XYZ file of N, CA and C in Angstrom:
417
model
N 0.820 -1.189 -0.005
C -0.020 0.012 0.009
C 0.879 1.266 0.003
N 1.959 1.248 0.799
C 2.862 2.376 0.875
C 3.570 2.584 -0.476
N 3.888 1.486 -1.151
C 4.523 1.566 -2.469
C 3.616 2.261 -3.471
N 2.350 1.893 -3.445
C 1.409 2.512 -4.356
C 1.206 4.011 -4.056
N 1.220 4.322 -2.762
C 1.110 5.752 -2.382
C 2.310 6.516 -2.888
N 3.508 5.929 -2.738
C 4.727 6.580 -3.254
C 4.690 6.737 -4.748
N 4.223 5.685 -5.453
C 4.114 5.732 -6.899
C 3.141 6.833 -7.343
N 2.011 6.898 -6.671
C 1.012 7.928 -7.012
C 1.605 9.318 -6.777
N 2.338 9.491 -5.691
C 2.948 10.765 -5.404
C 3.954 11.152 -6.486
N 4.761 10.185 -6.941
C 5.711 10.489 -8.001
C 5.025 10.882 -9.290
N 3.948 10.183 -9.645
C 3.193 10.515 -10.826
C 2.582 11.920 -10.690
N 2.063 12.219 -9.491
C 1.478 13.547 -9.273
C 2.548 14.632 -9.377
N 3.753 14.402 -8.803
C 4.812 15.395 -8.916
C 5.231 15.590 -10.378
N 5.378 14.516 -11.114
C 5.765 14.607 -12.523
C 4.704 15.346 -13.325
N 3.438 14.981 -13.091
C 2.348 15.628 -13.797
C 2.282 17.125 -13.448
N 2.514 17.457 -12.185
C 2.503 18.876 -11.786
C 3.603 19.661 -12.470
N 4.788 19.073 -12.569
C 5.892 19.736 -13.250
C 5.557 19.988 -14.706
N 5.026 18.983 -15.371
C 4.659 19.160 -16.784
C 3.553 20.181 -16.940
N 2.507 20.065 -16.113
C 1.378 21.019 -16.188
C 1.840 22.446 -15.984
N 2.654 22.659 -14.948
C 3.125 24.016 -14.660
C 4.053 24.549 -15.735
N 4.779 23.653 -16.416
C 5.700 24.114 -17.457
C 4.903 24.676 -18.650
N 3.669 24.215 -18.867
C 2.855 24.754 -19.940
C 2.078 25.996 -19.486
N 1.746 26.087 -18.209
C 0.944 27.184 -17.675
C 1.768 28.400 -17.289
N 3.032 28.177 -16.977
C 3.855 29.205 -16.378
C 4.058 30.418 -17.292
N 4.238 30.183 -18.568
C 4.401 31.290 -19.511
C 5.649 32.095 -19.244
N 5.477 33.374 -18.980
C 6.623 34.284 -18.779
C 7.359 34.004 -17.461
N 6.656 33.396 -16.528
C 7.251 33.173 -15.184
C 7.893 31.779 -15.132
N 8.724 31.445 -16.077
C 9.287 30.103 -16.168
C 10.225 29.783 -15.031
N 10.803 30.777 -14.406
C 11.739 30.514 -13.344
C 11.102 30.482 -11.973
N 9.801 30.547 -11.888
C 9.137 30.683 -10.577
C 8.933 29.384 -9.862
N 9.978 28.790 -9.361
C 9.877 27.550 -8.615
C 9.720 27.766 -7.130
N 9.980 28.977 -6.665
C 9.975 29.228 -5.241
C 11.205 28.674 -4.547
N 12.216 28.317 -5.308
C 13.446 27.773 -4.734
C 14.410 28.909 -4.464
N 15.245 28.793 -3.435
C 16.223 29.844 -3.138
C 17.219 29.991 -4.292
N 17.520 31.226 -4.633
C 18.456 31.502 -5.705
C 19.760 31.955 -5.076
N 20.845 31.406 -5.557
C 22.165 31.771 -5.039
C 22.478 33.195 -5.445
N 22.988 33.960 -4.518
C 23.370 35.347 -4.799
C 24.878 35.477 -4.823
N 25.340 36.495 -5.511
C 26.791 36.720 -5.570
C 27.343 37.027 -4.201
N 26.495 37.521 -3.287
C 26.965 37.888 -1.948
C 27.167 36.658 -1.056
N 26.654 35.492 -1.477
C 26.901 34.262 -0.704
C 28.395 33.975 -0.753
N 28.954 33.704 0.416
C 30.406 33.497 0.457
C 30.787 32.061 0.100
N 31.979 31.951 -0.450
C 32.517 30.638 -0.783
C 32.697 29.817 0.467
N 33.154 30.469 1.538
C 33.357 29.764 2.820
C 32.053 29.204 3.355
N 30.965 29.960 3.241
C 29.681 29.477 3.739
C 29.217 28.269 2.931
N 29.423 28.319 1.611
C 29.048 27.200 0.769
C 29.881 25.957 1.126
N 31.173 26.171 1.381
C 32.033 25.040 1.747
C 31.584 24.449 3.070
N 31.267 25.306 4.046
C 30.806 24.805 5.363
C 29.492 24.048 5.245
N 28.608 24.504 4.376
C 27.343 23.791 4.183
C 27.602 22.407 3.626
N 28.441 22.290 2.589
C 28.782 20.987 2.051
C 29.504 20.093 3.021
N 30.418 20.664 3.775
C 31.184 19.918 4.755
C 30.242 19.376 5.860
N 29.373 20.235 6.334
C 28.412 19.814 7.365
C 27.473 18.733 6.874
N 27.027 18.870 5.609
C 26.148 17.867 5.011
C 26.846 16.521 4.958
N 28.095 16.509 4.545
C 28.844 15.246 4.501
C 29.044 14.665 5.883
N 29.376 15.469 6.860
C 29.578 14.960 8.214
C 28.320 14.346 8.805
N 27.180 14.949 8.484
C 25.915 14.495 9.050
C 25.249 13.375 8.211
N 25.865 13.037 7.095
C 25.326 12.016 6.233
C 25.900 10.641 6.610
N 25.099 9.771 7.161
C 25.647 8.455 7.580
C 26.101 7.611 6.405
N 25.609 7.859 5.207
C 26.036 7.063 4.051
C 27.515 7.226 3.748
N 28.079 8.389 4.062
C 29.494 8.620 3.833
C 30.315 7.712 4.705
N 29.999 7.630 5.985
C 30.700 6.757 6.910
C 30.538 5.293 6.535
N 29.331 4.911 6.150
C 29.077 3.533 5.782
C 29.881 3.175 4.518
N 29.996 4.125 3.592
C 30.783 3.894 2.377
C 32.223 3.574 2.737
N 32.811 4.407 3.612
C 34.202 4.180 3.986
C 34.389 2.870 4.772
N 33.462 2.580 5.648
C 33.554 1.314 6.421
C 33.388 0.107 5.530
N 32.587 0.220 4.487
C 32.310 -0.935 3.639
C 33.372 -1.132 2.544
N 34.002 -0.054 2.079
C 34.891 -0.207 0.928
C 36.377 -0.145 1.271
N 36.777 0.736 2.142
C 38.221 0.943 2.406
C 38.918 -0.335 2.908
N 38.341 -1.044 3.915
C 39.085 -2.189 4.439
C 39.461 -3.249 3.404
N 38.655 -3.473 2.416
C 38.978 -4.519 1.436
C 40.149 -4.168 0.549
N 40.576 -2.904 0.547
C 41.710 -2.475 -0.298
C 42.991 -2.261 0.503
N 42.974 -2.612 1.766
C 44.192 -2.473 2.596
C 44.964 -3.767 2.513
N 46.188 -3.699 1.932
C 47.007 -4.922 1.824
C 47.474 -5.417 3.177
N 47.660 -6.735 3.276
C 48.155 -7.326 4.514
C 49.579 -6.830 4.748
N 49.881 -6.595 5.988
C 51.229 -6.160 6.360
C 51.436 -4.666 6.357
N 50.383 -3.895 6.019
C 50.549 -2.455 6.062
C 49.726 -1.890 7.225
N 50.028 -0.699 7.605
C 49.305 -0.058 8.695
C 47.888 0.266 8.237
N 46.865 -0.317 8.869
C 45.503 -0.042 8.472
C 45.155 1.451 8.572
N 45.628 2.124 9.613
C 45.318 3.536 9.785
C 45.972 4.379 8.656
N 47.229 4.124 8.400
C 47.947 4.887 7.390
C 47.376 4.609 6.010
N 47.130 3.349 5.649
C 46.611 3.028 4.349
C 45.158 3.517 4.218
N 44.378 3.448 5.274
C 42.998 3.945 5.258
C 42.953 5.436 4.966
N 43.875 6.199 5.638
C 43.945 7.628 5.385
C 44.382 7.903 3.954
N 45.343 7.127 3.450
C 45.807 7.325 2.073
C 44.692 7.054 1.072
N 43.952 5.980 1.273
C 42.866 5.675 0.362
C 41.758 6.727 0.460
N 41.463 7.185 1.642
C 40.466 8.238 1.823
C 40.924 9.551 1.132
N 42.236 9.812 1.188
C 42.773 11.003 0.541
C 42.644 10.857 -0.980
N 42.903 9.669 -1.516
C 42.727 9.478 -2.963
C 41.261 9.694 -3.360
N 40.358 9.173 -2.552
C 38.934 9.363 -2.832
C 38.573 10.836 -2.777
N 39.084 11.552 -1.794
C 38.827 12.991 -1.667
C 39.370 13.741 -2.881
N 40.566 13.400 -3.312
C 41.173 14.064 -4.461
C 40.359 13.823 -5.738
N 39.925 12.582 -5.946
C 39.084 12.266 -7.099
C 37.767 13.032 -7.022
N 37.197 13.127 -5.862
C 35.939 13.884 -5.678
C 36.126 15.351 -5.987
N 37.245 15.928 -5.550
C 37.518 17.321 -5.818
C 37.648 17.563 -7.337
N 38.365 16.693 -8.019
C 38.504 16.828 -9.462
C 37.149 16.725 -10.162
N 36.376 15.693 -9.767
C 35.059 15.495 -10.398
C 34.123 16.672 -10.180
N 33.990 17.128 -8.925
C 33.106 18.241 -8.642
C 33.579 19.544 -9.252
N 34.897 19.702 -9.371
C 35.419 20.884 -10.073
C 34.964 20.869 -11.523
N 35.064 19.738 -12.175
C 34.579 19.616 -13.556
C 33.084 19.932 -13.653
N 32.302 19.444 -12.712
C 30.860 19.693 -12.756
C 30.603 21.193 -12.548
N 31.322 21.823 -11.628
C 31.151 23.257 -11.362
C 31.512 24.100 -12.581
N 32.647 23.774 -13.184
C 33.100 24.522 -14.360
C 32.076 24.356 -15.518
N 31.603 23.118 -15.718
C 30.652 22.892 -16.801
C 29.324 23.617 -16.516
N 28.875 23.612 -15.274
C 27.619 24.287 -14.922
C 27.787 25.802 -15.055
N 28.938 26.325 -14.663
C 29.158 27.759 -14.803
C 29.146 28.168 -16.262
N 29.658 27.277 -17.131
C 29.701 27.600 -18.566
C 28.297 27.671 -19.155
N 27.367 26.877 -18.660
C 26.024 26.856 -19.223
C 24.979 27.491 -18.294
N 25.424 28.169 -17.252
C 24.491 28.711 -16.264
C 23.524 29.739 -16.849
N 24.007 30.562 -17.776
C 23.093 31.570 -18.376
C 21.976 30.853 -19.135
N 22.329 29.810 -19.867
C 21.323 29.076 -20.604
C 20.351 28.363 -19.664
N 20.902 27.793 -18.559
C 20.043 27.058 -17.619
C 19.014 27.945 -16.947
N 19.238 29.266 -16.924
C 18.315 30.199 -16.291
C 17.258 30.735 -17.254
N 17.342 30.414 -18.515
C 16.345 30.918 -19.461
C 15.017 30.219 -19.266
N 13.923 30.902 -19.524
C 12.597 30.280 -19.378
C 12.436 29.010 -20.213
N 12.995 28.978 -21.426
C 12.899 27.794 -22.278
C 13.606 26.619 -21.641
N 14.829 26.839 -21.146
C 15.584 25.753 -20.537
C 14.862 25.187 -19.316
N 14.300 26.095 -18.508
C 13.576 25.654 -17.304
C 12.393 24.804 -17.706
N 11.663 25.244 -18.765
C 10.507 24.453 -19.219
C 10.948 23.066 -19.710
N 12.018 23.012 -20.482
C 12.490 21.722 -21.015
C 12.941 20.827 -19.865
N 13.717 21.349 -18.923
C 14.161 20.561 -17.795
C 12.997 20.046 -16.967
N 11.997 20.942 -16.717
C 10.834 20.531 -15.957
C 10.034 19.431 -16.662
N 9.939 19.548 -17.979
C 9.179 18.526 -18.720
C 9.909 17.197 -18.724
N 11.191 17.227 -18.904
C 11.965 15.965 -18.890
C 11.900 15.326 -17.485
N 12.071 16.156 -16.455
C 12.008 15.655 -15.081
C 10.613 15.101 -14.781
N 9.584 15.780 -15.268
C 8.216 15.300 -15.075
C 7.964 13.957 -15.710
N 8.461 13.796 -16.938
C 8.306 12.506 -17.652
C 9.057 11.410 -16.889
N 10.248 11.710 -16.417
C 11.033 10.705 -15.672
C 10.314 10.305 -14.376
N 9.792 11.312 -13.641
C 9.063 11.004 -12.411
C 7.810 10.150 -12.692
N 7.083 10.473 -13.718
C 5.907 9.692 -14.078
C 6.330 8.290 -14.447
N 7.424 8.141 -15.210
C 7.911 6.797 -15.571
C 8.294 5.985 -14.360
N 9.017 6.623 -13.404
C 9.360 5.916 -12.187
C 8.127 5.493 -11.411
N 7.169 6.387 -11.311
C 5.935 6.102 -10.594
C 5.148 4.984 -11.231
N 5.032 4.961 -12.549
C 4.319 3.908 -13.240
C 5.038 2.563 -13.081
N 6.373 2.607 -13.210
C 7.147 1.358 -13.057
C 6.984 0.820 -11.643
N 7.033 1.694 -10.664
C 6.908 1.285 -9.258
C 5.525 0.681 -8.996
N 4.498 1.304 -9.594
C 3.149 0.750 -9.430
C 2.935 -0.563 -10.162
N 3.529 -0.670 -11.359
C 3.313 -1.853 -12.171
C 4.148 -3.040 -11.713
N 5.338 -2.760 -11.204
C 6.257 -3.850 -10.797
C 6.737 -3.647 -9.362
N 5.840 -3.703 -8.384
C 6.285 -3.529 -7.010
C 7.104 -4.738 -6.567
N 8.026 -4.518 -5.679
C 8.855 -5.635 -5.180
C 8.233 -6.303 -4.016
């Protein structure tokens, strides 16, 4: 029953996004979501991300589940664990830097009413698809 309620909610969310994308007209950016301002500090953004990671139990579970299997026998578990975590952090920094640079390059386009409508419609279709699949093939 809970699965069907979740599926119905996803279909409703997707349908709402699609419906609003056709009705919105000139107000295509009106999602009611907070918009980042130039006055927001880089330090504050970093602290927000850092705090989110610290409070996210999945991060700790990831490290506990994956790091130990890559520590060779005969090495210091603490030292090798820190080294592997540092490699993971470095890869994450490179990946997120690429995402930030790519997003900055297309940010003007992403803010246009047409882009918002297209993204909303695609997201709506995906949500409806997930909801229908969940309802049709519950586990």
